[in-house]
Amino acid sequence: MHFDGTKLVIPGGSAATISIIDTAPSVDAGSDGAIPQHGIQYSLPSESGIQMVSSITGDDRYYYFTAEMDNKIGRIDKTLDPSSLVILSAEADRPRGIVAHDGVLYWIDAAYGSPSRKGSVRRMNVDGTDARVLVGGLTSPSALLLFENRLYYSADYRAPSSVDLDGGTPTTFAELADILTDVPHDYTWGLRGSFTVGAGAIYYVKTGGIYGVPVPKAGSIARRFATAAPYFVLSDDERVYWNENNRIAFAPRH
C-alpha cells in the first residue's frame, strides 16, 4: 500500500489492478473499525502484459509499481490513464516492495524459485536509468521501506536490516530481534509490505496479527493491533492500517 495524501493506493496483489480509497476524517469507519469500501479500482491495460501489481509507490506525478510474476517495473500517471503506462524495466527478478525518493526508485528483487538464486535490494532512476544493486546475496527478501533517509528491508528470516540510500554495509535491527524473543515463535516476516516504521516503532505482520514494537528499546513487549491475517500493513501519524477479508481496517497507533 502507499499513502497519497489522505488516499490509500492499493496494489491488486494477484490482479493487474490499482485501487484508491480515501481515508480522510470525513470517512466514517464502521463499528468494526473498517473503512467503507467505496474506493475506485482501475485495471491496467491487457496489452501491457502486466498480470499482477504486487507493490506500489508514488511521487508528485506518477505511481510506480512492481509486477512480481511478470518481472517488470512500471509507472503510470496519477490520473491512471492507460495510455500513460510505461514499463521502466523488464529485467527485474521477482520485484516487490518499491519505494520512490528524490528521483530514485528502490525495490527488492526476491529472486525466488531456486536455492542458487539470491535476492537483492536495488535502485534505479525514475526514468529507468542507472540501475544497480545496493545489497546482494539475500535469502527470501520481502518488505522494503524508507525511514529517515535509510532503507529498511527484511531478509534471511531475521529482523529487519537497514542500509544507506547509496548502499554500504547493512545494519541489522538486533534490538528488534531481542524484542521478538518475548513473543511466541510462530511469527513470520511475510511478503510484500510486512512491516512499517514510524514514530519510534516498527509495526509488523506476525502469524495471526499485527504487532507494534518500540525501537530501539530492547526488551519491550510487542503490542497486538489485530487478530486477523493481514497481508499489508502501513501507518501514518495517527493510525495503523492493514487489509483483511477484502477490506481496509485501522487502529490508533497508541
mmCIF file of C-alpha atoms in Angstrom:
data_model
loop_
_atom_site.group_PDB
_atom_site.id
_atom_site.type_symbol
_atom_site.label_atom_id
_atom_site.label_comp_id
_atom_site.label_asym_id
_atom_site.label_seq_id
_atom_site.Cartn_x
_atom_site.Cartn_y
_atom_site.Cartn_z
ATOM 1 C CA MET A 1 0.000 0.000 0.000
ATOM 2 C CA HIS A 2 1.016 3.621 -0.493
ATOM 3 C CA PHE A 3 -0.211 6.880 1.031
ATOM 4 C CA ASP A 4 -1.019 9.691 -1.408
ATOM 5 C CA GLY A 5 -2.276 12.499 0.789
ATOM 6 C CA THR A 6 -5.353 11.115 2.525
ATOM 7 C CA LYS A 7 -5.707 8.330 -0.012
ATOM 8 C CA LEU A 8 -4.561 4.733 0.289
ATOM 9 C CA VAL A 9 -3.303 3.404 -3.028
ATOM 10 C CA ILE A 10 -3.532 -0.386 -3.025
ATOM 11 C CA PRO A 11 -1.918 -2.828 -5.466
ATOM 12 C CA GLY A 12 -4.096 -5.585 -6.824
ATOM 13 C CA GLY A 13 -1.902 -8.385 -5.486
ATOM 14 C CA SER A 14 -2.870 -11.269 -7.741
ATOM 15 C CA ALA A 15 -4.673 -8.932 -10.176
ATOM 16 C CA ALA A 16 -3.492 -6.207 -12.568
ATOM 17 C CA THR A 17 -5.403 -3.508 -10.706
ATOM 18 C CA ILE A 18 -4.808 -0.391 -8.605
ATOM 19 C CA SER A 19 -7.409 0.691 -6.026
ATOM 20 C CA ILE A 20 -7.700 4.094 -4.358
ATOM 21 C CA ILE A 21 -9.555 4.586 -1.059
ATOM 22 C CA ASP A 22 -9.966 7.900 0.786
ATOM 23 C CA THR A 23 -9.022 7.751 4.497
ATOM 24 C CA ALA A 24 -9.908 11.376 5.313
ATOM 25 C CA PRO A 25 -11.542 12.016 8.721
ATOM 26 C CA SER A 26 -14.848 12.606 6.920
ATOM 27 C CA VAL A 27 -14.847 8.932 6.017
ATOM 28 C CA ASP A 28 -16.605 7.184 8.885
ATOM 29 C CA ALA A 29 -15.335 3.795 9.919
ATOM 30 C CA GLY A 30 -17.738 1.004 10.640
ATOM 31 C CA SER A 31 -18.325 -0.313 14.144
ATOM 32 C CA ASP A 32 -15.659 -2.935 13.491
ATOM 33 C CA GLY A 33 -13.039 -0.316 12.577
ATOM 34 C CA ALA A 34 -13.158 -0.950 8.839
ATOM 35 C CA ILE A 35 -13.028 1.792 6.229
ATOM 36 C CA PRO A 36 -16.046 1.561 3.913
ATOM 37 C CA GLN A 37 -15.051 0.118 0.564
ATOM 38 C CA HIS A 38 -16.296 2.863 -1.744
ATOM 39 C CA GLY A 39 -12.950 3.423 -3.423
ATOM 40 C CA ILE A 40 -12.203 3.235 -7.121
ATOM 41 C CA GLN A 41 -10.472 0.311 -8.800
ATOM 42 C CA TYR A 42 -8.540 0.673 -12.053
ATOM 43 C CA SER A 43 -7.438 -2.165 -14.316
ATOM 44 C CA LEU A 44 -4.178 -1.914 -16.227
ATOM 45 C CA PRO A 45 -4.465 -2.442 -19.993
ATOM 46 C CA SER A 46 -4.028 -6.057 -21.070
ATOM 47 C CA GLU A 47 -1.602 -5.066 -23.828
ATOM 48 C CA SER A 48 0.885 -4.019 -21.128
ATOM 49 C CA GLY A 49 1.497 -7.688 -20.346
ATOM 50 C CA ILE A 50 1.012 -6.979 -16.628
ATOM 51 C CA GLN A 51 -0.772 -9.840 -14.861
ATOM 52 C CA MET A 52 -0.498 -8.549 -11.295
ATOM 53 C CA VAL A 53 0.527 -5.452 -9.324
ATOM 54 C CA SER A 54 2.457 -6.586 -6.255
ATOM 55 C CA SER A 55 3.576 -3.271 -4.711
ATOM 56 C CA ILE A 56 3.157 0.426 -5.425
ATOM 57 C CA THR A 57 4.656 3.820 -4.544
ATOM 58 C CA GLY A 58 4.449 7.318 -5.982
ATOM 59 C CA ASP A 59 5.789 10.848 -6.322
ATOM 60 C CA ASP A 60 4.162 14.144 -7.306
ATOM 61 C CA ARG A 61 3.234 12.936 -10.788
ATOM 62 C CA TYR A 62 3.388 9.165 -11.128
ATOM 63 C CA TYR A 63 2.613 5.904 -9.410
ATOM 64 C CA TYR A 64 5.392 3.313 -9.727
ATOM 65 C CA PHE A 65 4.657 -0.371 -9.327
ATOM 66 C CA THR A 66 6.219 -3.813 -9.385
ATOM 67 C CA ALA A 67 4.722 -6.727 -11.286
ATOM 68 C CA GLU A 68 6.295 -9.595 -9.400
ATOM 69 C CA MET A 69 5.285 -12.533 -11.570
ATOM 70 C CA ASP A 70 5.954 -10.561 -14.761
ATOM 71 C CA ASN A 71 9.442 -9.408 -13.674
ATOM 72 C CA LYS A 72 8.566 -5.834 -14.572
ATOM 73 C CA ILE A 73 8.640 -2.386 -13.004
ATOM 74 C CA GLY A 74 6.336 0.250 -14.443
ATOM 75 C CA ARG A 75 4.884 3.678 -13.936
ATOM 76 C CA ILE A 76 1.538 5.277 -14.692
ATOM 77 C CA ASP A 77 0.265 8.837 -14.427
ATOM 78 C CA LYS A 78 -1.760 9.602 -11.287
ATOM 79 C CA THR A 79 -4.794 10.066 -13.497
ATOM 80 C CA LEU A 80 -4.378 6.327 -14.171
ATOM 81 C CA ASP A 81 -4.826 6.999 -17.876
ATOM 82 C CA PRO A 82 -3.970 3.635 -19.508
ATOM 83 C CA SER A 83 -2.065 5.393 -22.299
ATOM 84 C CA SER A 84 0.398 6.815 -19.750
ATOM 85 C CA LEU A 85 1.670 3.385 -18.631
ATOM 86 C CA VAL A 86 5.397 2.871 -19.258
ATOM 87 C CA ILE A 87 7.484 -0.232 -18.478
ATOM 88 C CA LEU A 88 10.722 1.032 -16.900
ATOM 89 C CA SER A 89 12.359 -2.368 -16.544
ATOM 90 C CA ALA A 90 11.540 -5.826 -17.867
ATOM 91 C CA GLU A 91 14.680 -7.364 -16.348
ATOM 92 C CA ALA A 92 13.745 -7.454 -12.664
ATOM 93 C CA ASP A 93 13.762 -10.775 -10.781
ATOM 94 C CA ARG A 94 10.520 -11.161 -8.837
ATOM 95 C CA PRO A 95 10.404 -7.456 -7.802
ATOM 96 C CA ARG A 96 8.418 -6.273 -4.784
ATOM 97 C CA GLY A 97 8.387 -3.579 -2.107
ATOM 98 C CA ILE A 98 9.026 -0.483 -4.247
ATOM 99 C CA VAL A 99 9.833 2.980 -2.807
ATOM 100 C CA ALA A 100 10.292 6.326 -4.617
ATOM 101 C CA HIS A 101 12.539 9.048 -3.169
ATOM 102 C CA ASP A 102 14.209 12.105 -4.737
ATOM 103 C CA GLY A 103 14.011 10.836 -8.294
ATOM 104 C CA VAL A 104 15.151 7.300 -7.459
ATOM 105 C CA LEU A 105 13.249 4.019 -7.204
ATOM 106 C CA TYR A 106 14.291 1.385 -4.665
ATOM 107 C CA TRP A 107 12.921 -2.144 -4.644
ATOM 108 C CA ILE A 108 13.624 -5.748 -3.726
ATOM 109 C CA ASP A 109 14.360 -8.470 -6.254
ATOM 110 C CA ALA A 110 13.124 -11.516 -4.336
ATOM 111 C CA ALA A 111 14.695 -13.903 -6.898
ATOM 112 C CA TYR A 112 12.967 -16.976 -5.505
ATOM 113 C CA GLY A 113 12.498 -20.295 -7.280
ATOM 114 C CA SER A 114 15.945 -21.882 -6.902
ATOM 115 C CA PRO A 115 18.372 -22.188 -3.962
ATOM 116 C CA SER A 116 21.139 -20.854 -6.191
ATOM 117 C CA ARG A 117 19.318 -17.563 -6.808
ATOM 118 C CA LYS A 118 19.860 -14.789 -4.294
ATOM 119 C CA GLY A 119 17.757 -11.709 -3.750
ATOM 120 C CA SER A 120 18.876 -8.105 -3.566
ATOM 121 C CA VAL A 121 17.949 -4.525 -2.755
ATOM 122 C CA ARG A 122 18.203 -2.444 -5.933
ATOM 123 C CA ARG A 123 17.815 1.102 -7.201
ATOM 124 C CA MET A 124 17.368 2.972 -10.469
ATOM 125 C CA ASN A 125 16.396 6.470 -11.509
ATOM 126 C CA VAL A 126 12.698 7.086 -12.114
ATOM 127 C CA ASP A 127 13.390 7.258 -15.865
ATOM 128 C CA GLY A 128 14.796 3.712 -15.811
ATOM 129 C CA THR A 129 18.499 4.628 -15.951
ATOM 130 C CA ASP A 130 21.390 3.817 -13.596
ATOM 131 C CA ALA A 131 20.020 0.509 -12.301
ATOM 132 C CA ARG A 132 22.310 -1.191 -9.780
ATOM 133 C CA VAL A 133 22.484 -3.419 -6.703
ATOM 134 C CA LEU A 134 22.749 -1.875 -3.225
ATOM 135 C CA VAL A 135 22.700 -5.094 -1.176
ATOM 136 C CA GLY A 136 23.066 -8.564 -2.699
ATOM 137 C CA GLY A 137 23.196 -12.201 -1.623
ATOM 138 C CA LEU A 138 19.898 -12.106 0.305
ATOM 139 C CA THR A 139 17.738 -15.127 1.105
ATOM 140 C CA SER A 140 13.979 -14.587 0.811
ATOM 141 C CA PRO A 141 13.945 -10.777 0.994
ATOM 142 C CA SER A 142 10.457 -9.342 1.333
ATOM 143 C CA ALA A 143 9.383 -5.927 2.593
ATOM 144 C CA LEU A 144 11.194 -2.658 1.864
ATOM 145 C CA LEU A 145 10.544 0.826 3.205
ATOM 146 C CA LEU A 146 12.226 4.206 3.611
ATOM 147 C CA PHE A 147 12.531 5.887 7.013
ATOM 148 C CA GLU A 148 14.689 8.927 7.832
ATOM 149 C CA ASN A 149 16.847 8.527 4.712
ATOM 150 C CA ARG A 150 17.609 4.855 5.262
ATOM 151 C CA LEU A 151 16.174 1.783 3.599
ATOM 152 C CA TYR A 152 14.749 -0.959 5.822
ATOM 153 C CA TYR A 153 14.228 -4.460 4.488
ATOM 154 C CA SER A 154 13.598 -7.964 5.796
ATOM 155 C CA ALA A 155 15.542 -10.991 4.571
ATOM 156 C CA ASP A 156 17.018 -14.289 5.711
ATOM 157 C CA TYR A 157 14.018 -14.793 8.038
ATOM 158 C CA ARG A 158 15.565 -12.351 10.516
ATOM 159 C CA ALA A 159 14.710 -8.975 11.974
ATOM 160 C CA PRO A 160 14.798 -6.070 9.509
ATOM 161 C CA SER A 161 18.108 -4.598 8.385
ATOM 162 C CA SER A 162 18.812 -1.058 7.217
ATOM 163 C CA VAL A 163 21.224 0.400 4.675
ATOM 164 C CA ASP A 164 22.107 3.850 3.352
ATOM 165 C CA LEU A 165 20.425 5.022 0.156
ATOM 166 C CA ASP A 166 23.738 4.642 -1.677
ATOM 167 C CA GLY A 167 24.402 1.173 -0.294
ATOM 168 C CA GLY A 168 27.247 0.269 2.052
ATOM 169 C CA THR A 169 27.309 -2.126 4.988
ATOM 170 C CA PRO A 170 23.803 -3.051 6.233
ATOM 171 C CA THR A 171 22.862 -2.809 9.909
ATOM 172 C CA THR A 172 20.566 -5.460 11.393
ATOM 173 C CA PHE A 173 17.982 -4.473 13.989
ATOM 174 C CA ALA A 174 19.475 -6.509 16.828
ATOM 175 C CA GLU A 175 17.180 -4.709 19.269
ATOM 176 C CA LEU A 176 14.120 -5.928 17.423
ATOM 177 C CA ALA A 177 15.427 -9.488 17.362
ATOM 178 C CA ASP A 178 15.760 -9.303 21.155
ATOM 179 C CA ILE A 179 12.233 -7.973 21.500
ATOM 180 C CA LEU A 180 10.819 -10.790 19.458
ATOM 181 C CA THR A 181 12.155 -13.378 21.898
ATOM 182 C CA ASP A 182 9.311 -12.217 24.163
ATOM 183 C CA VAL A 183 6.737 -13.091 21.506
ATOM 184 C CA PRO A 184 5.590 -16.635 20.582
ATOM 185 C CA HIS A 185 7.928 -18.015 17.948
ATOM 186 C CA ASP A 186 5.340 -18.502 15.222
ATOM 187 C CA TYR A 187 5.937 -15.098 13.618
ATOM 188 C CA THR A 188 6.914 -14.745 10.002
ATOM 189 C CA TRP A 189 8.215 -11.731 8.125
ATOM 190 C CA GLY A 190 5.695 -12.435 5.406
ATOM 191 C CA LEU A 191 5.635 -10.901 1.948
ATOM 192 C CA ARG A 192 5.025 -7.552 0.247
ATOM 193 C CA GLY A 193 4.731 -4.960 2.962
ATOM 194 C CA SER A 194 5.123 -7.000 6.129
ATOM 195 C CA PHE A 195 6.388 -4.175 8.322
ATOM 196 C CA THR A 196 6.367 -0.404 8.557
ATOM 197 C CA VAL A 197 8.435 2.038 10.610
ATOM 198 C CA GLY A 198 7.302 5.318 12.085
ATOM 199 C CA ALA A 199 7.269 7.484 15.212
ATOM 200 C CA GLY A 200 9.775 5.315 17.039
ATOM 201 C CA ALA A 201 8.090 1.980 16.410
ATOM 202 C CA ILE A 202 8.073 -0.899 13.970
ATOM 203 C CA TYR A 203 4.712 -2.430 13.087
ATOM 204 C CA TYR A 204 4.944 -5.880 11.583
ATOM 205 C CA VAL A 205 2.874 -8.789 10.364
ATOM 206 C CA LYS A 206 3.108 -11.879 12.522
ATOM 207 C CA THR A 207 1.107 -15.057 12.140
ATOM 208 C CA GLY A 208 -2.341 -14.158 13.404
ATOM 209 C CA GLY A 209 -1.997 -10.396 13.694
ATOM 210 C CA ILE A 210 -0.178 -7.074 13.529
ATOM 211 C CA TYR A 211 2.213 -6.040 16.293
ATOM 212 C CA GLY A 212 3.882 -2.768 17.206
ATOM 213 C CA VAL A 213 7.247 -2.622 18.953
ATOM 214 C CA PRO A 214 9.043 0.477 20.273
ATOM 215 C CA VAL A 215 12.562 0.781 18.861
ATOM 216 C CA PRO A 216 15.318 0.744 19.751
ATOM 217 C CA LYS A 217 14.125 -0.245 23.242
ATOM 218 C CA ALA A 218 15.356 -3.812 23.599
ATOM 219 C CA GLY A 219 13.184 -5.918 25.852
ATOM 220 C CA SER A 220 9.917 -4.104 25.173
ATOM 221 C CA ILE A 221 6.875 -6.274 24.686
ATOM 222 C CA ALA A 222 5.096 -6.097 21.353
ATOM 223 C CA ARG A 223 1.525 -4.814 21.297
ATOM 224 C CA ARG A 224 -1.056 -6.701 19.254
ATOM 225 C CA PHE A 225 -3.095 -4.489 16.926
ATOM 226 C CA ALA A 226 -5.149 -7.075 15.072
ATOM 227 C CA THR A 227 -6.061 -10.718 15.341
ATOM 228 C CA ALA A 228 -6.856 -11.365 11.675
ATOM 229 C CA ALA A 229 -4.488 -12.459 8.908
ATOM 230 C CA PRO A 230 -3.361 -9.203 7.260
ATOM 231 C CA TYR A 231 -1.439 -9.059 4.003
ATOM 232 C CA PHE A 232 -0.222 -5.443 4.070
ATOM 233 C CA VAL A 233 0.424 -3.052 6.942
ATOM 234 C CA LEU A 234 1.032 0.695 6.734
ATOM 235 C CA SER A 235 0.917 3.594 9.184
ATOM 236 C CA ASP A 236 0.572 7.362 9.254
ATOM 237 C CA ASP A 237 0.926 9.719 12.240
ATOM 238 C CA GLU A 238 -2.292 8.553 13.877
ATOM 239 C CA ARG A 239 -3.297 5.104 12.656
ATOM 240 C CA VAL A 240 -2.026 1.694 11.642
ATOM 241 C CA TYR A 241 -3.795 0.361 8.526
ATOM 242 C CA TRP A 242 -3.998 -3.195 7.275
ATOM 243 C CA ASN A 243 -6.091 -5.254 4.910
ATOM 244 C CA GLU A 244 -8.129 -8.284 5.841
ATOM 245 C CA ASN A 245 -11.036 -10.098 4.252
ATOM 246 C CA ASN A 246 -11.140 -7.701 1.277
ATOM 247 C CA ARG A 247 -11.391 -4.584 3.419
ATOM 248 C CA ILE A 248 -9.064 -1.952 4.853
ATOM 249 C CA ALA A 249 -9.119 -1.682 8.646
ATOM 250 C CA PHE A 250 -7.241 0.554 11.070
ATOM 251 C CA ALA A 251 -6.437 1.111 14.733
ATOM 252 C CA PRO A 252 -4.939 4.077 16.632
ATOM 253 C CA ARG A 253 -1.151 3.984 16.845
ATOM 254 C CA HIS A 254 -1.171 4.467 20.600
#
